[in-house]
Amino acid sequence: MNPSGLEALIEALRCLPGIGPKSAQRLAYHLMQHDRAGAARLGDAIQHALQAIRHCQRCNTFTELDICERCASPRRDPSLLCVVETPVDMNMMEQTQAYQGLYYVLMGRISPMDGIGPRDLALERLLARACDGQVREVILATNYTNEGEATAHYIMAMLKARDINVTRIARGVPVGGELEYVDAGTLAQALRERKVLGTS
């Protein structure tokens, strides 16, 4: 039998995605046997994060301020609002360096199988943000999964009912991709969303 404190640590580690009982046990033993200083840093960092991190009042991402630095920046275009599922998705959009507007982070997606409906995403906050008088276009950048598509469809209907201009990011063949390695669904979508050459 493990000491109760060790068992509690193993159980706590199991809350992480992809960590099962064996992995949690291995991590717990490693921290206790080889890296107690690392365990202390981990515990302090988690405690600090829980106390300091909150949601941005404008875009709903994680921040230690009432309004995150991105929302507060005068260099961002307030007429563009990009809706993403998670802060990680927002970071990926930023890495493209192709978008200079603002964001709204849903912190999830509609997923009836997981018991997550529109009310669980607090979409009234998104609606208020989109209707603030500055936003001219809402760009839906949810993932192209069944749940992401359902989420985009619901939000599109909600915003269109209020005459807000809504667009959806395109999908298709990845940059640098070779057709023989692209799945048929992606290739079919790329074909449907083809555009005339010489246009922007």
CSV table of C-alpha atoms in Angstrom, one decimal:
chain,number,residue,atom,x,y,z
A,1,MET,CA,0.0,0.0,0.0
A,2,ASN,CA,1.2,3.5,-0.8
A,3,PRO,CA,1.2,6.2,1.9
A,4,SER,CA,-2.0,8.2,1.8
A,5,GLY,CA,-0.2,11.3,0.7
A,6,LEU,CA,1.3,9.5,-2.3
A,7,GLU,CA,-2.1,8.0,-3.2
A,8,ALA,CA,-3.6,11.5,-3.1
A,9,LEU,CA,-0.9,12.7,-5.4
A,10,ILE,CA,-1.5,9.8,-7.8
A,11,GLU,CA,-5.2,10.5,-7.9
A,12,ALA,CA,-4.6,14.3,-8.4
A,13,LEU,CA,-2.3,13.6,-11.4
A,14,ARG,CA,-5.0,11.5,-13.0
A,15,CYS,CA,-7.0,14.6,-13.7
A,16,LEU,CA,-4.6,15.5,-16.5
A,17,PRO,CA,-5.6,14.5,-20.0
A,18,GLY,CA,-4.0,11.4,-21.3
A,19,ILE,CA,-2.7,10.4,-17.8
A,20,GLY,CA,-4.0,7.0,-16.7
A,21,PRO,CA,-3.4,5.1,-13.4
A,22,LYS,CA,0.0,3.8,-14.4
A,23,SER,CA,1.3,7.1,-15.8
A,24,ALA,CA,0.1,8.9,-12.7
A,25,GLN,CA,1.8,6.5,-10.5
A,26,ARG,CA,5.1,6.7,-12.5
A,27,LEU,CA,4.9,10.6,-12.3
A,28,ALA,CA,4.2,10.6,-8.6
A,29,TYR,CA,7.1,8.2,-7.8
A,30,HIS,CA,9.4,10.2,-10.0
A,31,LEU,CA,8.6,13.5,-8.3
A,32,MET,CA,9.0,12.0,-4.8
A,33,GLN,CA,12.1,10.0,-5.6
A,34,HIS,CA,14.1,12.1,-8.0
A,35,ASP,CA,12.7,15.7,-8.1
A,36,ARG,CA,11.2,16.9,-4.9
A,37,ALA,CA,12.3,20.5,-5.8
A,38,GLY,CA,10.5,20.2,-9.1
A,39,ALA,CA,7.4,18.9,-7.2
A,40,ALA,CA,7.5,21.9,-5.0
A,41,ARG,CA,7.8,24.3,-8.0
A,42,LEU,CA,4.9,22.5,-9.7
A,43,GLY,CA,2.8,22.9,-6.6
A,44,ASP,CA,3.7,26.5,-6.1
A,45,ALA,CA,3.0,27.3,-9.8
A,46,ILE,CA,-0.4,25.6,-9.7
A,47,GLN,CA,-1.3,27.4,-6.5
A,48,HIS,CA,-0.2,30.8,-8.0
A,49,ALA,CA,-2.1,30.1,-11.2
A,50,LEU,CA,-5.3,29.2,-9.3
A,51,GLN,CA,-5.1,32.5,-7.3
A,52,ALA,CA,-3.9,34.9,-10.0
A,53,ILE,CA,-5.5,33.7,-13.3
A,54,ARG,CA,-8.9,34.8,-14.3
A,55,HIS,CA,-10.9,35.4,-17.5
A,56,CYS,CA,-10.5,38.5,-19.6
A,57,GLN,CA,-13.7,40.6,-19.3
A,58,ARG,CA,-13.7,41.2,-23.1
A,59,CYS,CA,-12.3,38.1,-24.9
A,60,ASN,CA,-12.7,35.5,-22.1
A,61,THR,CA,-9.1,34.1,-22.4
A,62,PHE,CA,-6.9,33.6,-19.4
A,63,THR,CA,-5.2,36.6,-18.0
A,64,GLU,CA,-4.0,38.1,-14.7
A,65,LEU,CA,-5.6,41.4,-15.5
A,66,ASP,CA,-9.2,42.5,-15.9
A,67,ILE,CA,-8.6,43.1,-19.6
A,68,CYS,CA,-5.8,41.1,-21.3
A,69,GLU,CA,-2.9,42.8,-23.1
A,70,ARG,CA,-4.2,41.8,-26.5
A,71,CYS,CA,-7.7,43.4,-25.9
A,72,ALA,CA,-6.0,46.5,-24.5
A,73,SER,CA,-3.7,47.0,-27.4
A,74,PRO,CA,-4.5,50.0,-29.6
A,75,ARG,CA,-2.8,48.3,-32.5
A,76,ARG,CA,-5.5,45.6,-32.8
A,77,ASP,CA,-8.5,46.2,-35.2
A,78,PRO,CA,-11.6,46.3,-33.1
A,79,SER,CA,-13.9,45.8,-36.1
A,80,LEU,CA,-12.8,42.2,-36.5
A,81,LEU,CA,-13.7,39.6,-33.9
A,82,CYS,CA,-12.4,36.0,-34.3
A,83,VAL,CA,-14.2,33.3,-32.3
A,84,VAL,CA,-12.1,30.3,-31.3
A,85,GLU,CA,-12.7,27.3,-29.0
A,86,THR,CA,-9.7,27.6,-26.7
A,87,PRO,CA,-6.8,29.8,-25.8
A,88,VAL,CA,-4.5,27.4,-27.6
A,89,ASP,CA,-6.5,27.9,-30.8
A,90,MET,CA,-6.1,31.7,-30.3
A,91,ASN,CA,-2.3,31.3,-29.9
A,92,MET,CA,-2.2,29.3,-33.2
A,93,MET,CA,-4.1,32.1,-34.9
A,94,GLU,CA,-1.6,34.6,-33.6
A,95,GLN,CA,1.3,32.5,-34.9
A,96,THR,CA,0.1,33.0,-38.4
A,97,GLN,CA,0.8,36.8,-38.1
A,98,ALA,CA,-2.1,37.1,-40.6
A,99,TYR,CA,-4.7,38.4,-38.2
A,100,GLN,CA,-4.7,41.7,-36.4
A,101,GLY,CA,-8.2,41.8,-35.0
A,102,LEU,CA,-9.6,40.8,-31.6
A,103,TYR,CA,-10.8,37.5,-30.2
A,104,TYR,CA,-13.5,35.8,-28.2
A,105,VAL,CA,-12.6,32.5,-26.6
A,106,LEU,CA,-15.5,30.1,-26.1
A,107,MET,CA,-13.6,27.9,-23.6
A,108,GLY,CA,-15.3,24.9,-25.2
A,109,ARG,CA,-17.7,23.8,-27.9
A,110,ILE,CA,-21.2,22.5,-28.1
A,111,SER,CA,-21.1,18.8,-27.5
A,112,PRO,CA,-24.3,17.0,-26.6
A,113,MET,CA,-22.5,13.7,-26.1
A,114,ASP,CA,-20.5,15.4,-23.3
A,115,GLY,CA,-23.6,17.3,-21.9
A,116,ILE,CA,-22.3,20.7,-23.2
A,117,GLY,CA,-25.0,22.9,-24.7
A,118,PRO,CA,-25.1,26.5,-25.8
A,119,ARG,CA,-25.9,27.8,-22.3
A,120,ASP,CA,-22.7,26.1,-20.9
A,121,LEU,CA,-20.6,28.3,-23.2
A,122,ALA,CA,-22.2,31.6,-22.0
A,123,LEU,CA,-22.9,32.7,-25.5
A,124,GLU,CA,-24.8,35.7,-24.3
A,125,ARG,CA,-21.3,37.3,-23.5
A,126,LEU,CA,-20.2,36.7,-27.1
A,127,LEU,CA,-23.5,38.2,-28.3
A,128,ALA,CA,-23.0,41.3,-26.2
A,129,ARG,CA,-19.4,41.6,-27.4
A,130,ALA,CA,-20.4,41.2,-31.1
A,131,CYS,CA,-23.1,43.8,-30.7
A,132,ASP,CA,-20.9,46.4,-29.0
A,133,GLY,CA,-21.1,48.8,-32.0
A,134,GLN,CA,-17.5,48.4,-33.0
A,135,VAL,CA,-17.5,44.9,-34.4
A,136,ARG,CA,-18.1,44.8,-38.2
A,137,GLU,CA,-17.3,41.1,-38.9
A,138,VAL,CA,-17.3,38.0,-36.7
A,139,ILE,CA,-14.9,35.3,-38.0
A,140,LEU,CA,-15.8,31.8,-36.8
A,141,ALA,CA,-12.6,29.8,-36.4
A,142,THR,CA,-13.9,26.8,-34.5
A,143,ASN,CA,-12.4,23.4,-35.4
A,144,TYR,CA,-13.7,21.4,-38.3
A,145,THR,CA,-15.0,18.6,-36.1
A,146,ASN,CA,-18.7,17.7,-35.7
A,147,GLU,CA,-18.8,19.6,-32.4
A,148,GLY,CA,-16.9,22.6,-33.9
A,149,GLU,CA,-19.2,22.7,-36.9
A,150,ALA,CA,-22.3,22.5,-34.7
A,151,THR,CA,-20.9,25.3,-32.6
A,152,ALA,CA,-20.2,27.5,-35.6
A,153,HIS,CA,-23.6,26.8,-37.1
A,154,TYR,CA,-25.4,27.8,-33.8
A,155,ILE,CA,-23.3,31.0,-33.4
A,156,MET,CA,-23.8,31.9,-37.1
A,157,ALA,CA,-27.6,31.6,-36.7
A,158,MET,CA,-27.5,33.6,-33.5
A,159,LEU,CA,-25.5,36.5,-35.0
A,160,LYS,CA,-27.2,36.5,-38.4
A,161,ALA,CA,-30.5,37.0,-36.6
A,162,ARG,CA,-29.1,40.3,-35.5
A,163,ASP,CA,-27.7,41.3,-38.9
A,164,ILE,CA,-24.1,40.8,-37.9
A,165,ASN,CA,-21.7,40.0,-40.7
A,166,VAL,CA,-20.4,36.4,-40.1
A,167,THR,CA,-17.6,34.6,-42.0
A,168,ARG,CA,-16.1,31.1,-41.5
A,169,ILE,CA,-12.4,30.3,-42.0
A,170,ALA,CA,-11.8,28.1,-45.1
A,171,ARG,CA,-10.5,24.6,-45.1
A,172,GLY,CA,-8.6,22.5,-47.6
A,173,VAL,CA,-5.2,21.2,-48.6
A,174,PRO,CA,-2.5,22.3,-46.1
A,175,VAL,CA,0.4,24.5,-47.3
A,176,GLY,CA,3.2,22.2,-48.5
A,177,GLY,CA,0.9,19.2,-48.6
A,178,GLU,CA,0.9,16.7,-51.3
A,179,LEU,CA,-2.4,15.5,-52.7
A,180,GLU,CA,-1.6,11.8,-52.4
A,181,TYR,CA,-1.4,12.2,-48.6
A,182,VAL,CA,-4.6,14.4,-48.2
A,183,ASP,CA,-7.7,12.6,-47.0
A,184,ALA,CA,-10.6,12.5,-49.5
A,185,GLY,CA,-12.9,14.7,-47.3
A,186,THR,CA,-10.3,17.5,-47.1
A,187,LEU,CA,-9.6,17.3,-50.8
A,188,ALA,CA,-13.3,17.4,-51.7
A,189,GLN,CA,-13.8,20.5,-49.5
A,190,ALA,CA,-10.8,22.2,-51.1
A,191,LEU,CA,-12.3,21.5,-54.5
A,192,ARG,CA,-15.7,23.0,-53.4
A,193,GLU,CA,-14.0,26.1,-52.0
A,194,ARG,CA,-11.7,26.7,-55.0
A,195,LYS,CA,-11.3,30.3,-56.2
A,196,VAL,CA,-10.5,32.1,-59.4
A,197,LEU,CA,-6.8,32.8,-59.9
A,198,GLY,CA,-5.7,36.4,-59.8
A,199,THR,CA,-8.2,37.4,-57.1
A,200,SER,CA,-7.3,38.1,-53.5
